[in-house]
PDB file of C-alpha atoms and ligand atoms in Angstrom:
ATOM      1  CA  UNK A   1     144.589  47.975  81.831  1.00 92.00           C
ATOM      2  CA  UNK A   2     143.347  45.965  78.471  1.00 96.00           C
ATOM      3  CA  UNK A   3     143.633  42.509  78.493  1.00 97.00           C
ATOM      4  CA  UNK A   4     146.665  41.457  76.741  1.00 97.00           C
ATOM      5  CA  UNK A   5     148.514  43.635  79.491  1.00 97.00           C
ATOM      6  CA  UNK A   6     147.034  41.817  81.825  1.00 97.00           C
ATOM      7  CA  UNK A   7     147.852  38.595  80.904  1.00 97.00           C
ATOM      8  CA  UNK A   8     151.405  39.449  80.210  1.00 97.00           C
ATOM      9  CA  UNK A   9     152.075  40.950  83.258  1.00 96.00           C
ATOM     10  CA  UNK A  10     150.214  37.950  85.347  1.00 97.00           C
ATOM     11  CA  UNK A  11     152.226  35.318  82.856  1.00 97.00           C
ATOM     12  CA  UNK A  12     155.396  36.929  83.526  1.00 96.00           C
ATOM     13  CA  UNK A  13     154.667  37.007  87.365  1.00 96.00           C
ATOM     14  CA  UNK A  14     153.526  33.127  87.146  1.00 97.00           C
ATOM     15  CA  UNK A  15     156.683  32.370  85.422  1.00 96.00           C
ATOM     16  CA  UNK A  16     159.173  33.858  88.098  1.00 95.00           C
ATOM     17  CA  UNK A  17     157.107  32.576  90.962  1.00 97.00           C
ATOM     18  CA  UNK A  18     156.522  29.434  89.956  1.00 95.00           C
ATOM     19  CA  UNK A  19     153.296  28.650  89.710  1.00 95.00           C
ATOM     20  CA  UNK A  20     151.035  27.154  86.799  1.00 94.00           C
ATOM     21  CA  UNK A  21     150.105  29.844  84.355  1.00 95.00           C
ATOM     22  CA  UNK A  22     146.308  30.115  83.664  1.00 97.00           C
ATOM     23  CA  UNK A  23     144.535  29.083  80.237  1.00 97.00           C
ATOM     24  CA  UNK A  24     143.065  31.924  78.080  1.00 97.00           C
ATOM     25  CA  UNK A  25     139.467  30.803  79.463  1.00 97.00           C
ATOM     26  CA  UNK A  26     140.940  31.038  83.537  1.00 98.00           C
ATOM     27  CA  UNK A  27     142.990  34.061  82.566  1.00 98.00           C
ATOM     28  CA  UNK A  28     139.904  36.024  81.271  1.00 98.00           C
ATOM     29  CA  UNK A  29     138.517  35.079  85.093  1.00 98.00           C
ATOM     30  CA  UNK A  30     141.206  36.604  86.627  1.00 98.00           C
ATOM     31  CA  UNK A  31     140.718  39.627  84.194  1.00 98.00           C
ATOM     32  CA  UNK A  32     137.125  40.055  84.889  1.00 97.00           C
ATOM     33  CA  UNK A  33     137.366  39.916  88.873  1.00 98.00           C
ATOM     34  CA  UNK A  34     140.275  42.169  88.806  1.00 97.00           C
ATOM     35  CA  UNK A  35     137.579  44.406  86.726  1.00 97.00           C
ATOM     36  CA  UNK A  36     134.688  44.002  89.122  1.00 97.00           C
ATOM     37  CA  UNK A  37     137.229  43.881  92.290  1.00 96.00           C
ATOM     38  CA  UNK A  38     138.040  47.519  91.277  1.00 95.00           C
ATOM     39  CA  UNK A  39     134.688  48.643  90.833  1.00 95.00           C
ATOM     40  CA  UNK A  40     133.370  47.723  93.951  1.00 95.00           C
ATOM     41  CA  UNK A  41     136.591  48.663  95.909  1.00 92.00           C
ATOM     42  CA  UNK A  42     136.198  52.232  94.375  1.00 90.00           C
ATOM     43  CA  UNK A  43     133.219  52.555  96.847  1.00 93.00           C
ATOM     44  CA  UNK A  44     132.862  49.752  99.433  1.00 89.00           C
ATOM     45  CA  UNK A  45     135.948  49.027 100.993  1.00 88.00           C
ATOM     46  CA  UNK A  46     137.817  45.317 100.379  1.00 90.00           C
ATOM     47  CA  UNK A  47     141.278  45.984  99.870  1.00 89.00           C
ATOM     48  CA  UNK A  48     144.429  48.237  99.814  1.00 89.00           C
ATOM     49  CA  UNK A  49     145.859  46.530  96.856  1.00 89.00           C
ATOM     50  CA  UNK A  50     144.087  48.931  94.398  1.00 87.00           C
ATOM     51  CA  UNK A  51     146.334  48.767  91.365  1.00 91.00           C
ATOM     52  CA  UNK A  52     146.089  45.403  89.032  1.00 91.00           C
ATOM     53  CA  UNK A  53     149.847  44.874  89.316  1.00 92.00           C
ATOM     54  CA  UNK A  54     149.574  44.404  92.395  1.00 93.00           C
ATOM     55  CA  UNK A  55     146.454  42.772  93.065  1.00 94.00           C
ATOM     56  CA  UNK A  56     148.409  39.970  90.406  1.00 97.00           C
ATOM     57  CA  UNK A  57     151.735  39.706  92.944  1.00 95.00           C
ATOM     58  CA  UNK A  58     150.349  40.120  96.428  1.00 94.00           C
ATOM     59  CA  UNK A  59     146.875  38.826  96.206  1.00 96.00           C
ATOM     60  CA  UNK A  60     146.604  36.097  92.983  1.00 98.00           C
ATOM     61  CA  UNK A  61     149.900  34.869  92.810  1.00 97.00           C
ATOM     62  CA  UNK A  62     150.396  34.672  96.934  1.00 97.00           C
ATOM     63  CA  UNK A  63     147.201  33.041  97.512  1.00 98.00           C
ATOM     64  CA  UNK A  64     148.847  30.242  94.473  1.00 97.00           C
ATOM     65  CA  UNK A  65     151.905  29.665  96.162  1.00 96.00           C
ATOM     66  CA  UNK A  66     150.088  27.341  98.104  1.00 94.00           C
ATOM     67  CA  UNK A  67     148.374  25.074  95.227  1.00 96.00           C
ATOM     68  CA  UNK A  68     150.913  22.583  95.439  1.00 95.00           C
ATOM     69  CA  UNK A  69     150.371  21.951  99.007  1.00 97.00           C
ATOM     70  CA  UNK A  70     146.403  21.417  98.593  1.00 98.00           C
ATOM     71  CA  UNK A  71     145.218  17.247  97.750  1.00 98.00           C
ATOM     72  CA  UNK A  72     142.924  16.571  94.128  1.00 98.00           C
ATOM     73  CA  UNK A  73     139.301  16.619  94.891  1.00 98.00           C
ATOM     74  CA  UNK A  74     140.182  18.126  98.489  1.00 98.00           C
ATOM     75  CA  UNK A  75     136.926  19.825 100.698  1.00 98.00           C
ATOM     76  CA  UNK A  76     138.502  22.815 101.208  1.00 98.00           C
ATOM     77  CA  UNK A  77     137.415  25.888 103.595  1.00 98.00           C
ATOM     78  CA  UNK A  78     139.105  29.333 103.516  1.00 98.00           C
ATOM     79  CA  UNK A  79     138.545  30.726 106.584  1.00 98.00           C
ATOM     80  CA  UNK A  80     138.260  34.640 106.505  1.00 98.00           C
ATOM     81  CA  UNK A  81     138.274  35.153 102.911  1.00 98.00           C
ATOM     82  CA  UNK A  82     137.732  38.586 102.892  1.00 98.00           C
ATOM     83  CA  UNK A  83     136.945  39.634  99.313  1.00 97.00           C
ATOM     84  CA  UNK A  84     138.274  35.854  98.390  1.00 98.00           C
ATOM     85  CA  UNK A  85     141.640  35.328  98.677  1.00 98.00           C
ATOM     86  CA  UNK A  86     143.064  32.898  98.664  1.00 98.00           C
ATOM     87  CA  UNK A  87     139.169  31.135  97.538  1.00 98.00           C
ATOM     88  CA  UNK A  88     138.923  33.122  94.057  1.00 98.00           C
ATOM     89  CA  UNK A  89     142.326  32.405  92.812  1.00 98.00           C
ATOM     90  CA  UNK A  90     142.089  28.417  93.599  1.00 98.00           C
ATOM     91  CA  UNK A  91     138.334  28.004  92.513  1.00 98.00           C
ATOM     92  CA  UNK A  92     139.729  29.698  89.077  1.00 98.00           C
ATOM     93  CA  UNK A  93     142.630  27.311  88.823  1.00 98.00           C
ATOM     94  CA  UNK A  94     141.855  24.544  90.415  1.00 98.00           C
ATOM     95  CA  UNK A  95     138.419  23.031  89.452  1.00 97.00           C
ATOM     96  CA  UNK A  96     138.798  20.262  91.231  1.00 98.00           C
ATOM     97  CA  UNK A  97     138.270  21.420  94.407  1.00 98.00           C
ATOM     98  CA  UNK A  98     135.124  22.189  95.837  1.00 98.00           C
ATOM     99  CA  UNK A  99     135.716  25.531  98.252  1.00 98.00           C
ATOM    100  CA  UNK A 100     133.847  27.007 101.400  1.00 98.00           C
ATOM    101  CA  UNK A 101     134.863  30.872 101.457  1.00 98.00           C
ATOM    102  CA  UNK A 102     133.476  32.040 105.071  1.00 98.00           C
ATOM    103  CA  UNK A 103     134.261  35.910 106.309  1.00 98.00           C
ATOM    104  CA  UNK A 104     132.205  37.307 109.043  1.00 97.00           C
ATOM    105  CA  UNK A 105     131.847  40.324 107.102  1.00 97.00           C
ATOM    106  CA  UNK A 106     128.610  40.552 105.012  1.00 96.00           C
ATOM    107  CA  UNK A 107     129.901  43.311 102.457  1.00 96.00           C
ATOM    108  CA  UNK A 108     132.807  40.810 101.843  1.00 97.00           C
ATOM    109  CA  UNK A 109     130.832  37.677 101.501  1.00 98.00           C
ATOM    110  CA  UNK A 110     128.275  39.169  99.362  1.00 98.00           C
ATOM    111  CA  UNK A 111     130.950  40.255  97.255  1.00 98.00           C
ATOM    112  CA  UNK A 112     132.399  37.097  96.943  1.00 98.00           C
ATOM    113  CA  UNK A 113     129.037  35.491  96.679  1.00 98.00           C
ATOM    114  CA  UNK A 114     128.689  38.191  93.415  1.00 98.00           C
ATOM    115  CA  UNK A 115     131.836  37.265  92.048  1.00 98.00           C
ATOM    116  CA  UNK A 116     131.113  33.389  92.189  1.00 98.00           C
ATOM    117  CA  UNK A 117     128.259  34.103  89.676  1.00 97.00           C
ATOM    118  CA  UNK A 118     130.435  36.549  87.099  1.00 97.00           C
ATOM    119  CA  UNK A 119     133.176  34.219  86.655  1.00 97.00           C
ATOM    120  CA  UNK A 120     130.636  31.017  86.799  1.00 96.00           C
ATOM    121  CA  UNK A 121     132.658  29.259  89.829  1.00 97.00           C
ATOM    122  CA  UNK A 122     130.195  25.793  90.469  1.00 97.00           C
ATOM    123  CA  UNK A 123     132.971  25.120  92.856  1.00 98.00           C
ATOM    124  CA  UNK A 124     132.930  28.136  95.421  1.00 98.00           C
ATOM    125  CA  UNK A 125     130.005  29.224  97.764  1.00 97.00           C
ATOM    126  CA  UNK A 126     130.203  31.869 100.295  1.00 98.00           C
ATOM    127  CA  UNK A 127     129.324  31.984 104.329  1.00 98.00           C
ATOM    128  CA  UNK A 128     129.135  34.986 106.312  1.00 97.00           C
ATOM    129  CA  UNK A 129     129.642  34.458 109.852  1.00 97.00           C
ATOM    130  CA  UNK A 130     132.603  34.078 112.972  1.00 97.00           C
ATOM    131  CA  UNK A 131     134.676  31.033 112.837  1.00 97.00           C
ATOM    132  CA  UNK A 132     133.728  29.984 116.381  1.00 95.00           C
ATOM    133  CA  UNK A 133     129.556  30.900 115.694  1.00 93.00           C
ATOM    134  CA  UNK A 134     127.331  28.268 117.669  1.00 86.00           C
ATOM    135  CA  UNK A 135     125.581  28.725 114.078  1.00 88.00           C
ATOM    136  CA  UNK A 136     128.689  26.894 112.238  1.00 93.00           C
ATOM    137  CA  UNK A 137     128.916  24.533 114.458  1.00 93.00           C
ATOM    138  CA  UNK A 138     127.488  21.720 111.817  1.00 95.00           C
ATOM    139  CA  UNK A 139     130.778  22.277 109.509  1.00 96.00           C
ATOM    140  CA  UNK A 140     132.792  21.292 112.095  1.00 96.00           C
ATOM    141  CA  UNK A 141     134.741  18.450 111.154  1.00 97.00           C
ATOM    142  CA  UNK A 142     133.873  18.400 107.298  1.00 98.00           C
ATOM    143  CA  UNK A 143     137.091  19.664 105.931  1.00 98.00           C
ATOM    144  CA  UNK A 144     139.936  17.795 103.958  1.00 98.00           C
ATOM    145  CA  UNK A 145     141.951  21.271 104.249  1.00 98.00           C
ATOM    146  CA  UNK A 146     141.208  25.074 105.888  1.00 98.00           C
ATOM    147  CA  UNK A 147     143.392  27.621 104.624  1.00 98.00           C
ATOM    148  CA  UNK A 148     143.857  30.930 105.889  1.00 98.00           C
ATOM    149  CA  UNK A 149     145.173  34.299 104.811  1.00 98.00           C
ATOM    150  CA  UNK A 150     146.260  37.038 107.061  1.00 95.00           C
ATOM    151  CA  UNK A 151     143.103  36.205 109.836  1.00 96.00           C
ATOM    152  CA  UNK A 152     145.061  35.839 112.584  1.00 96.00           C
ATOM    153  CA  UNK A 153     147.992  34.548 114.970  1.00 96.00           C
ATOM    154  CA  UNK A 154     148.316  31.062 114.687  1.00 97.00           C
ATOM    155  CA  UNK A 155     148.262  30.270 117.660  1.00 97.00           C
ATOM    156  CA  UNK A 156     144.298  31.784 117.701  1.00 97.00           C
ATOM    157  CA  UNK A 157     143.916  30.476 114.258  1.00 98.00           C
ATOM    158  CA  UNK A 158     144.446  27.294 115.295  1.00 98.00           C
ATOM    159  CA  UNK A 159     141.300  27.313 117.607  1.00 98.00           C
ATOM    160  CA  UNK A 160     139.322  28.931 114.538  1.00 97.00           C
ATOM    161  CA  UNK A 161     140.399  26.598 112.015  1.00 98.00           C
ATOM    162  CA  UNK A 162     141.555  22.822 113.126  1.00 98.00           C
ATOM    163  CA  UNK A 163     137.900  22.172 114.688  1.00 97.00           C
ATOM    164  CA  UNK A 164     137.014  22.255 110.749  1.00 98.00           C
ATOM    165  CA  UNK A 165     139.126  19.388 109.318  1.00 98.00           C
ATOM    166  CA  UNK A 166     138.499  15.889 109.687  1.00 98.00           C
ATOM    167  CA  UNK A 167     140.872  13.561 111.048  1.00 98.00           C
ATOM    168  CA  UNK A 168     143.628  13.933 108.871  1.00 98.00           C
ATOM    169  CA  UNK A 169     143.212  17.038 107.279  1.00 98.00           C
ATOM    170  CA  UNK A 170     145.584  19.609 107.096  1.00 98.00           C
ATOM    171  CA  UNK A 171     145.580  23.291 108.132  1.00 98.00           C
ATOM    172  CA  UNK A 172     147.460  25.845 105.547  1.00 98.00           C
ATOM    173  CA  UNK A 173     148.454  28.301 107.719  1.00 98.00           C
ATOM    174  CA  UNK A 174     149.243  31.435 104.902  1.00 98.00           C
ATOM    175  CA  UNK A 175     152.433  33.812 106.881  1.00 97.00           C
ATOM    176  CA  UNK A 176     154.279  36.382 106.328  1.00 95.00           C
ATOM    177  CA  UNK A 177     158.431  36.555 107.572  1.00 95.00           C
ATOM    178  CA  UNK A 178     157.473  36.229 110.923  1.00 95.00           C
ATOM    179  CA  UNK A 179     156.061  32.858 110.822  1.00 97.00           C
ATOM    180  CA  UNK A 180     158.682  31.189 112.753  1.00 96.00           C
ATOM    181  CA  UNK A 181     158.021  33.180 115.923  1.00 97.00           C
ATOM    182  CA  UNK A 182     154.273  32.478 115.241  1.00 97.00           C
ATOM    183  CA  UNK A 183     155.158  28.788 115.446  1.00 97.00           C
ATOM    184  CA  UNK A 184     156.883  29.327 118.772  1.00 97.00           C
ATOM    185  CA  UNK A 185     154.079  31.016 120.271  1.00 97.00           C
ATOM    186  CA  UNK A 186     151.529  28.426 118.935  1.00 98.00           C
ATOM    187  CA  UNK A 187     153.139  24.919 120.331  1.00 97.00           C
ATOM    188  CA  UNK A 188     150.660  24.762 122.990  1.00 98.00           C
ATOM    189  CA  UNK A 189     147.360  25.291 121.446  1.00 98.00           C
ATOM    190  CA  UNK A 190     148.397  22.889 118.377  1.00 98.00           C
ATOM    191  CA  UNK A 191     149.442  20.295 120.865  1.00 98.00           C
ATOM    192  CA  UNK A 192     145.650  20.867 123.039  1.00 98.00           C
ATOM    193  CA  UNK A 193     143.738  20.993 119.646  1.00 98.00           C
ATOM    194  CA  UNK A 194     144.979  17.534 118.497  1.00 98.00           C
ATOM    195  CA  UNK A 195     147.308  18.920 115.525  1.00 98.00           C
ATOM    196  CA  UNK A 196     150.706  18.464 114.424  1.00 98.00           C
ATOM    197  CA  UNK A 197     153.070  20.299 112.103  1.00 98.00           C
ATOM    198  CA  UNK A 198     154.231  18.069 109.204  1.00 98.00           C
ATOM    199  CA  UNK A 199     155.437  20.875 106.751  1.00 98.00           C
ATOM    200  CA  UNK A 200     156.893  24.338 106.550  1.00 97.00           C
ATOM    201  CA  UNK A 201     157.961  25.792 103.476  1.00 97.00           C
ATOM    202  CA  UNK A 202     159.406  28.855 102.796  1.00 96.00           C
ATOM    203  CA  UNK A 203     158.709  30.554  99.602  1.00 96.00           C
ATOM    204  CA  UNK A 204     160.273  34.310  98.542  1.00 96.00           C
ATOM    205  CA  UNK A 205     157.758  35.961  96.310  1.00 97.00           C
ATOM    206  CA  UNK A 206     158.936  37.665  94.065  1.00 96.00           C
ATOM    207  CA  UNK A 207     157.083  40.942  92.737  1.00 93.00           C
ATOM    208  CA  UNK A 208     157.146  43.120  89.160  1.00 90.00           C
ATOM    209  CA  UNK A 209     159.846  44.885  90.588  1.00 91.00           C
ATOM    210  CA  UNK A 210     161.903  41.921  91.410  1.00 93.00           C
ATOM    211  CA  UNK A 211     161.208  42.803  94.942  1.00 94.00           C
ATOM    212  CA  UNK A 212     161.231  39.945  97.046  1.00 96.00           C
ATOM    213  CA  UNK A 213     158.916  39.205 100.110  1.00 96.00           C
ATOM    214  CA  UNK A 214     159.225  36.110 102.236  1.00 97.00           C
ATOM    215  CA  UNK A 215     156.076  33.820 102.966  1.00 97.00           C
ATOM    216  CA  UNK A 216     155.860  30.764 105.174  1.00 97.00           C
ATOM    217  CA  UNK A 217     153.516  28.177 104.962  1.00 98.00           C
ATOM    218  CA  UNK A 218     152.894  26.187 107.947  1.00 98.00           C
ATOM    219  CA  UNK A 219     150.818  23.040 107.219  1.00 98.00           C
ATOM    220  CA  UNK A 220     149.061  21.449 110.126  1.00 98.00           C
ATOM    221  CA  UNK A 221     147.578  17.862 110.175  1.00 98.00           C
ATOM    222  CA  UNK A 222     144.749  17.097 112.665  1.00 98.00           C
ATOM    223  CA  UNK A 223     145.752  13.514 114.495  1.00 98.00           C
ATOM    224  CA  UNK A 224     142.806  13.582 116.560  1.00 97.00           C
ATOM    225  CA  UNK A 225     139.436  15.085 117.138  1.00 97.00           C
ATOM    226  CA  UNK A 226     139.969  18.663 118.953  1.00 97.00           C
ATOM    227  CA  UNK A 227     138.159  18.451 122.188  1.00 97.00           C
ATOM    228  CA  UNK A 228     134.552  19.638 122.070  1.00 94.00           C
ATOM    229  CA  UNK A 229     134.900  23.592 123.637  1.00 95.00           C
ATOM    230  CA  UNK A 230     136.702  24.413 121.063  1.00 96.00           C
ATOM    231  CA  UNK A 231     136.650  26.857 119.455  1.00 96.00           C
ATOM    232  CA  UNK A 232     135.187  29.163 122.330  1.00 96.00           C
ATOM    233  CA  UNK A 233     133.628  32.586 122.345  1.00 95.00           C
ATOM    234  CA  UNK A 234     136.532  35.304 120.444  1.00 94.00           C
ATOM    235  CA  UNK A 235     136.250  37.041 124.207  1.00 95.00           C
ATOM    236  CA  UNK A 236     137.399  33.776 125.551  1.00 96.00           C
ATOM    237  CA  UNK A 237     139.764  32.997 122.933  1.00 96.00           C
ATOM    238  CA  UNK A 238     141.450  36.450 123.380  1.00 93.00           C
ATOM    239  CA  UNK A 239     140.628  36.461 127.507  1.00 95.00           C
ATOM    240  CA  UNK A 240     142.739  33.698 127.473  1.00 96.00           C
ATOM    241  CA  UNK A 241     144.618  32.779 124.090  1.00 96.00           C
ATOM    242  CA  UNK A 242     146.132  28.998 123.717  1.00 96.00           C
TER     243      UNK A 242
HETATM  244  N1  SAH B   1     142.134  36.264 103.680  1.00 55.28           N
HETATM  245  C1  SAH B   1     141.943  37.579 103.096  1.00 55.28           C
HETATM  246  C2  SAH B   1     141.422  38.598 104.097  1.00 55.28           C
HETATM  247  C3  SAH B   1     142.320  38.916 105.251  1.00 55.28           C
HETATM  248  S1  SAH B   1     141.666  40.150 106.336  1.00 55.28           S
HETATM  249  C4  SAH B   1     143.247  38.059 102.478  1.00 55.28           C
HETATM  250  O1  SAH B   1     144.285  37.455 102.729  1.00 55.28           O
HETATM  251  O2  SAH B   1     143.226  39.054 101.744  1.00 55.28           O
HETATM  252  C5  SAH B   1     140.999  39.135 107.622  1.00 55.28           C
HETATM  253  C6  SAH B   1     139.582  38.724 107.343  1.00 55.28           C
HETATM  254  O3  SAH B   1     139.210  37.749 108.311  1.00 55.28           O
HETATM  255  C7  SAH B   1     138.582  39.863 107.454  1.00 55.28           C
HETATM  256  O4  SAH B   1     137.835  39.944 106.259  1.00 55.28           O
HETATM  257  C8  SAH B   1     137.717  39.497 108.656  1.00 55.28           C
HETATM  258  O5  SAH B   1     136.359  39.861 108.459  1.00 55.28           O
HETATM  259  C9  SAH B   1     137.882  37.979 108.717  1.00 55.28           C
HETATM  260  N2  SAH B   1     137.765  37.385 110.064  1.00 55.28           N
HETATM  261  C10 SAH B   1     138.472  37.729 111.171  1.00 55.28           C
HETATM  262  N3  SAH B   1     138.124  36.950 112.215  1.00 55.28           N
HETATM  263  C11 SAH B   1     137.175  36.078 111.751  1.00 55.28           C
HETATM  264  C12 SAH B   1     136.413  35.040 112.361  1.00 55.28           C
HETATM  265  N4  SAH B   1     136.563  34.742 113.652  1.00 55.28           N
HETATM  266  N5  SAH B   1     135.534  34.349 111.591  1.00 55.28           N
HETATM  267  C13 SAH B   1     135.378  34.657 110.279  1.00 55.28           C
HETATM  268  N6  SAH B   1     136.055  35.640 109.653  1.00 55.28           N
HETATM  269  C14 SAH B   1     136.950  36.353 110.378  1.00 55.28           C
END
């Protein structure tokens, strides 16, 4: 797909979703990880999403639906980025930031890591490792926000991610239709881990075929400092799940 394609089709998708349409300079980032995205993918695996139309609607625009939610100058950590969604996207659009992508697969982090030095990103650098790694353990508590992308239920995402924010921050919790049940389930480990829902908003995104798909966002404040076992080994956390 040339360029000027590309930038129609992503314009026309920003337009009906809502959400700020990139410069020619940010748009010519998109273009260029959507490039190198496909090369790699053609060998290593990253994503499903293999065609650019839809790498615009389900991976760039999705992972901007959630711009609005996300303070100026915020710390911000994606946790289980995979090949950098929804890290990429922001970093591209929103320079104010400064962004933490961590994955605990290599492949994906060096990837990102890559990708960071194509599209010149000064504000994105790439971890590899597990969430609840004893070798992590000095983020913990550095974070004005943690988003998160299809990682897992949020009631175990909650034990992954709220031990990163500082007092105050806020957890945005990326879902799919289901999120209500996913709420339900996660009352009790938000309540142990010191959090508190302040926000849920439901967004239908709408794809190139005028296809709609509903998202929820469930945004997550930390009121006070998780206690200190958390978050335990993954065996533990799925042994014995909040
Ligand atoms: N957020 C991306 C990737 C989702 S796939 C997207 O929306 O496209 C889930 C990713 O989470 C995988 O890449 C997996 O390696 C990572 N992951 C799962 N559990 C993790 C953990 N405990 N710590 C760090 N990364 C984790």
């Amino acid at each position: 797909m040339d360029f000027s394609t590309f930038s129609q089709i992503f314009r026309s998708a920003a337009d009906k979703n809502g959400v700020f349409t990139p410069t020619e300079a940010q748009m010519q980032q998109f273009y260029k990880f959507t490039e190198y995205l496909s090369e790699v993918n053609a060998h290593t695996n990253l994503t499903a999403i293999r065609e650019p139309i839809g790498i615009i609607d389900k991976h760039y625009i999705d992972s901007l639906l959630a711009t609005d939610l996300i303070p100026k100058g915020a710390r911000v950590l994606d946790l289980g980025c995979g090949p950098g969604f929804p890290s990429v996207p922001l970093a591209i659009m929103r320079s104010d930031l400064k962004i933490t992508a961590l994955d605990s697969t290599a492949k994906k982090i060096d990837f990102v890591q890559k990708s960071t030095e194509i599209l010149q990103l000064s504000n994105l650098n790439a971890v590899s490792g597990r969430a609840e790694d004893m070798r992590l353990r000095k983020m913990l508590g550095k974070y004005d926000v943690v988003v998160s992308r299809a990682v897992a239920r949020l009631n175990i995402l909650c034990e992954l991610c709220l031990p990163y924010l500082k007092v105050g921050g806020t957890l945005i919790a990326l879902k799919g239709a289901k999120f209500e049940e996913e709420l339900t389930e996660a009352t009790n480990a938000i309540k142990v881990l010191g959090g508190e829902v302040i926000k849920i908003e439901q967004k239908e995104l709408i794809t190139a075929e005028n296809a709609t798909e509903t998202r929820g966002m469930i945004v997550i404040q930390l009121k006070k400092e998780p206690p200190a076992q958390y978050p335990r080994t993954y065996a533990a956390i799925l042994k014995k799940p909040l």
